[in-house]
Amino acid sequence: MLSACNSDSRHHATSSIPLHATGVLRATMNTSELIEQIAETTDRPKAEVKLVLDAVIDAIVAAAKKGEDVSLTGFGKFSVRDLAARTGRNPATGESIEIAASRKLAFTAGKGVKDALVLPKQPAKKASTEKKPSTTKSATKRRA
């Protein structure tokens, strides 16, 4: 399923695919689509795949609650990051507010994922060594 990364209502000119705020097309796979893809790839029933996926997510969350990292070789690492308390601003009023300390689950992509996401290199344009004819007024007068 394709969806926008924010509530921006802009759309791609030739389709109804929403655009990210940067103007880049973004697609999002939801849980049921992920389960369906895994079921097709592994030739397993969707119910079984859902149980396994739920167990994986539960294990990651349980480890995070304990402050443990979960490292999946070739894929990446889930880790808990502590955010310190800080002063912020209420965007509606501009008033200073205190933001409490919190924890967040962060993901760092592993080498396998990073390598899979590398964009193909564009061929470099070769600089032309031949001189282009001058089009300035003085050069035009000389030619005449």
PDB file of C-alpha atoms in Angstrom:
ATOM      1  CA  MET A   1       0.000   0.000   0.000  1.00  0.00           C
ATOM      2  CA  LEU A   2       1.273   3.459  -0.824  1.00  0.00           C
ATOM      3  CA  SER A   3       0.775   6.314   1.571  1.00  0.00           C
ATOM      4  CA  ALA A   4       2.191   9.689   2.477  1.00  0.00           C
ATOM      5  CA  CYS A   5       4.879  10.161   5.092  1.00  0.00           C
ATOM      6  CA  ASN A   6       2.966  13.139   6.450  1.00  0.00           C
ATOM      7  CA  SER A   7      -0.456  14.728   6.033  1.00  0.00           C
ATOM      8  CA  ASP A   8       0.627  16.755   3.010  1.00  0.00           C
ATOM      9  CA  SER A   9      -2.093  16.506   0.358  1.00  0.00           C
ATOM     10  CA  ARG A  10       0.183  16.993  -2.681  1.00  0.00           C
ATOM     11  CA  HIS A  11       0.121  14.188  -5.220  1.00  0.00           C
ATOM     12  CA  HIS A  12       2.302  13.020  -8.057  1.00  0.00           C
ATOM     13  CA  ALA A  13       1.148  14.617 -11.330  1.00  0.00           C
ATOM     14  CA  THR A  14       0.452  11.328 -13.134  1.00  0.00           C
ATOM     15  CA  SER A  15      -1.069   9.245 -10.352  1.00  0.00           C
ATOM     16  CA  SER A  16      -2.721   9.307  -6.974  1.00  0.00           C
ATOM     17  CA  ILE A  17       0.503   8.358  -5.155  1.00  0.00           C
ATOM     18  CA  PRO A  18       1.067  10.878  -2.331  1.00  0.00           C
ATOM     19  CA  LEU A  19       4.345  12.749  -2.136  1.00  0.00           C
ATOM     20  CA  HIS A  20       6.609  13.127   0.875  1.00  0.00           C
ATOM     21  CA  ALA A  21       7.236  16.748   1.941  1.00  0.00           C
ATOM     22  CA  THR A  22      10.501  16.631  -0.027  1.00  0.00           C
ATOM     23  CA  GLY A  23       8.639  15.765  -3.218  1.00  0.00           C
ATOM     24  CA  VAL A  24       9.964  12.184  -3.252  1.00  0.00           C
ATOM     25  CA  LEU A  25       7.522   9.343  -3.826  1.00  0.00           C
ATOM     26  CA  ARG A  26       7.311   7.190  -0.708  1.00  0.00           C
ATOM     27  CA  ALA A  27       5.676   3.812  -0.246  1.00  0.00           C
ATOM     28  CA  THR A  28       4.764   2.231   3.075  1.00  0.00           C
ATOM     29  CA  MET A  29       4.229  -1.481   3.669  1.00  0.00           C
ATOM     30  CA  ASN A  30       1.857  -2.179   6.538  1.00  0.00           C
ATOM     31  CA  THR A  31       1.800  -5.226   8.818  1.00  0.00           C
ATOM     32  CA  SER A  32      -0.775  -7.209   6.842  1.00  0.00           C
ATOM     33  CA  GLU A  33       1.128  -6.612   3.589  1.00  0.00           C
ATOM     34  CA  LEU A  34       4.364  -7.735   5.252  1.00  0.00           C
ATOM     35  CA  ILE A  35       2.645 -10.867   6.558  1.00  0.00           C
ATOM     36  CA  GLU A  36       1.237 -11.575   3.099  1.00  0.00           C
ATOM     37  CA  GLN A  37       4.649 -11.185   1.434  1.00  0.00           C
ATOM     38  CA  ILE A  38       6.369 -13.440   3.982  1.00  0.00           C
ATOM     39  CA  ALA A  39       3.598 -16.043   3.633  1.00  0.00           C
ATOM     40  CA  GLU A  40       4.015 -16.081  -0.151  1.00  0.00           C
ATOM     41  CA  THR A  41       7.816 -16.256   0.067  1.00  0.00           C
ATOM     42  CA  THR A  42       7.882 -19.041   2.662  1.00  0.00           C
ATOM     43  CA  ASP A  43       4.760 -20.893   1.473  1.00  0.00           C
ATOM     44  CA  ARG A  44       3.362 -20.755   5.018  1.00  0.00           C
ATOM     45  CA  PRO A  45      -0.154 -19.826   6.155  1.00  0.00           C
ATOM     46  CA  LYS A  46      -0.697 -16.163   7.009  1.00  0.00           C
ATOM     47  CA  ALA A  47      -1.851 -17.078  10.536  1.00  0.00           C
ATOM     48  CA  GLU A  48       1.428 -18.865  11.220  1.00  0.00           C
ATOM     49  CA  VAL A  49       3.486 -15.976   9.799  1.00  0.00           C
ATOM     50  CA  LYS A  50       1.506 -13.500  11.941  1.00  0.00           C
ATOM     51  CA  LEU A  51       2.301 -15.516  15.093  1.00  0.00           C
ATOM     52  CA  VAL A  52       6.023 -15.574  14.256  1.00  0.00           C
ATOM     53  CA  LEU A  53       6.122 -11.850  13.384  1.00  0.00           C
ATOM     54  CA  ASP A  54       4.276 -10.983  16.615  1.00  0.00           C
ATOM     55  CA  ALA A  55       6.762 -13.110  18.586  1.00  0.00           C
ATOM     56  CA  VAL A  56       9.729 -11.326  16.958  1.00  0.00           C
ATOM     57  CA  ILE A  57       8.267  -7.902  17.732  1.00  0.00           C
ATOM     58  CA  ASP A  58       7.427  -8.952  21.319  1.00  0.00           C
ATOM     59  CA  ALA A  59      11.005 -10.206  21.827  1.00  0.00           C
ATOM     60  CA  ILE A  60      12.485  -6.923  20.549  1.00  0.00           C
ATOM     61  CA  VAL A  61      10.181  -4.865  22.798  1.00  0.00           C
ATOM     62  CA  ALA A  62      10.921  -7.075  25.839  1.00  0.00           C
ATOM     63  CA  ALA A  63      14.668  -6.658  25.304  1.00  0.00           C
ATOM     64  CA  ALA A  64      14.232  -2.897  24.871  1.00  0.00           C
ATOM     65  CA  LYS A  65      12.301  -2.658  28.148  1.00  0.00           C
ATOM     66  CA  LYS A  66      15.324  -4.225  29.874  1.00  0.00           C
ATOM     67  CA  GLY A  67      17.667  -1.800  28.090  1.00  0.00           C
ATOM     68  CA  GLU A  68      19.197  -4.555  25.955  1.00  0.00           C
ATOM     69  CA  ASP A  69      20.204  -4.172  22.317  1.00  0.00           C
ATOM     70  CA  VAL A  70      18.936  -6.625  19.701  1.00  0.00           C
ATOM     71  CA  SER A  71      21.416  -7.233  16.904  1.00  0.00           C
ATOM     72  CA  LEU A  72      20.346  -9.086  13.746  1.00  0.00           C
ATOM     73  CA  THR A  73      23.487  -9.834  11.738  1.00  0.00           C
ATOM     74  CA  GLY A  74      23.315  -8.373   8.254  1.00  0.00           C
ATOM     75  CA  PHE A  75      20.073  -6.523   9.008  1.00  0.00           C
ATOM     76  CA  GLY A  76      20.725  -4.096  11.832  1.00  0.00           C
ATOM     77  CA  LYS A  77      20.592  -3.302  15.504  1.00  0.00           C
ATOM     78  CA  PHE A  78      17.722  -2.116  17.695  1.00  0.00           C
ATOM     79  CA  SER A  79      18.900  -0.142  20.708  1.00  0.00           C
ATOM     80  CA  VAL A  80      17.370   2.010  23.423  1.00  0.00           C
ATOM     81  CA  ARG A  81      18.475   5.638  23.547  1.00  0.00           C
ATOM     82  CA  ASP A  82      17.927   7.850  26.569  1.00  0.00           C
ATOM     83  CA  LEU A  83      16.829  11.390  25.800  1.00  0.00           C
ATOM     84  CA  ALA A  84      17.612  13.985  28.463  1.00  0.00           C
ATOM     85  CA  ALA A  85      15.017  16.412  29.770  1.00  0.00           C
ATOM     86  CA  ARG A  86      15.069  19.664  27.831  1.00  0.00           C
ATOM     87  CA  THR A  87      13.305  22.948  27.307  1.00  0.00           C
ATOM     88  CA  GLY A  88      11.150  23.261  24.207  1.00  0.00           C
ATOM     89  CA  ARG A  89       8.631  25.693  22.766  1.00  0.00           C
ATOM     90  CA  ASN A  90       4.888  25.374  22.352  1.00  0.00           C
ATOM     91  CA  PRO A  91       4.518  26.054  18.605  1.00  0.00           C
ATOM     92  CA  ALA A  92       1.053  27.577  19.047  1.00  0.00           C
ATOM     93  CA  THR A  93       1.954  30.083  21.774  1.00  0.00           C
ATOM     94  CA  GLY A  94       5.746  30.285  21.674  1.00  0.00           C
ATOM     95  CA  GLU A  95       5.761  29.624  25.421  1.00  0.00           C
ATOM     96  CA  SER A  96       8.721  27.687  26.893  1.00  0.00           C
ATOM     97  CA  ILE A  97       7.825  24.213  28.142  1.00  0.00           C
ATOM     98  CA  GLU A  98       9.784  21.509  29.903  1.00  0.00           C
ATOM     99  CA  ILE A  99      10.019  18.226  27.994  1.00  0.00           C
ATOM    100  CA  ALA A 100      10.520  15.248  30.293  1.00  0.00           C
ATOM    101  CA  ALA A 101      13.371  12.776  29.849  1.00  0.00           C
ATOM    102  CA  SER A 102      12.366   9.768  27.778  1.00  0.00           C
ATOM    103  CA  ARG A 103      13.630   6.654  26.056  1.00  0.00           C
ATOM    104  CA  LYS A 104      13.262   5.726  22.407  1.00  0.00           C
ATOM    105  CA  LEU A 105      13.909   2.629  20.358  1.00  0.00           C
ATOM    106  CA  ALA A 106      16.408   3.365  17.600  1.00  0.00           C
ATOM    107  CA  PHE A 107      17.370   1.255  14.617  1.00  0.00           C
ATOM    108  CA  THR A 108      20.774   1.294  12.955  1.00  0.00           C
ATOM    109  CA  ALA A 109      20.921  -0.452   9.595  1.00  0.00           C
ATOM    110  CA  GLY A 110      23.524  -3.176   9.179  1.00  0.00           C
ATOM    111  CA  LYS A 111      25.928  -3.580   6.283  1.00  0.00           C
ATOM    112  CA  GLY A 112      23.603  -5.873   4.329  1.00  0.00           C
ATOM    113  CA  VAL A 113      20.772  -3.330   4.414  1.00  0.00           C
ATOM    114  CA  LYS A 114      23.068  -0.401   3.659  1.00  0.00           C
ATOM    115  CA  ASP A 115      24.552  -2.251   0.679  1.00  0.00           C
ATOM    116  CA  ALA A 116      21.077  -3.132  -0.619  1.00  0.00           C
ATOM    117  CA  LEU A 117      20.014   0.533  -0.503  1.00  0.00           C
ATOM    118  CA  VAL A 118      22.975   1.963  -2.413  1.00  0.00           C
ATOM    119  CA  LEU A 119      21.809   3.855  -5.491  1.00  0.00           C
ATOM    120  CA  PRO A 120      23.489   3.026  -8.801  1.00  0.00           C
ATOM    121  CA  LYS A 121      26.193   5.503  -9.717  1.00  0.00           C
ATOM    122  CA  GLN A 122      25.415   7.899 -12.550  1.00  0.00           C
ATOM    123  CA  PRO A 123      28.026   7.905 -15.314  1.00  0.00           C
ATOM    124  CA  ALA A 124      30.220  10.983 -15.064  1.00  0.00           C
ATOM    125  CA  LYS A 125      29.939  13.464 -17.891  1.00  0.00           C
ATOM    126  CA  LYS A 126      33.176  13.780 -19.807  1.00  0.00           C
ATOM    127  CA  ALA A 127      34.507  17.287 -20.233  1.00  0.00           C
ATOM    128  CA  SER A 128      34.784  18.262 -23.855  1.00  0.00           C
ATOM    129  CA  THR A 129      38.325  19.139 -24.940  1.00  0.00           C
ATOM    130  CA  GLU A 130      37.374  20.822 -28.195  1.00  0.00           C
ATOM    131  CA  LYS A 131      36.812  24.582 -28.175  1.00  0.00           C
ATOM    132  CA  LYS A 132      33.357  25.910 -28.824  1.00  0.00           C
ATOM    133  CA  PRO A 133      33.039  28.843 -31.214  1.00  0.00           C
ATOM    134  CA  SER A 134      32.724  32.155 -29.434  1.00  0.00           C
ATOM    135  CA  THR A 135      29.427  33.969 -29.733  1.00  0.00           C
ATOM    136  CA  THR A 136      30.480  37.331 -28.349  1.00  0.00           C
ATOM    137  CA  LYS A 137      29.973  40.492 -30.404  1.00  0.00           C
ATOM    138  CA  SER A 138      33.689  40.894 -31.094  1.00  0.00           C
ATOM    139  CA  ALA A 139      33.971  37.334 -32.375  1.00  0.00           C
ATOM    140  CA  THR A 140      30.930  37.831 -34.594  1.00  0.00           C
ATOM    141  CA  LYS A 141      32.450  41.018 -36.067  1.00  0.00           C
ATOM    142  CA  ARG A 142      35.728  39.216 -36.809  1.00  0.00           C
ATOM    143  CA  ARG A 143      33.900  36.505 -38.735  1.00  0.00           C
ATOM    144  CA  ALA A 144      32.065  38.985 -40.957  1.00  0.00           C
TER     145      ALA A 144
END
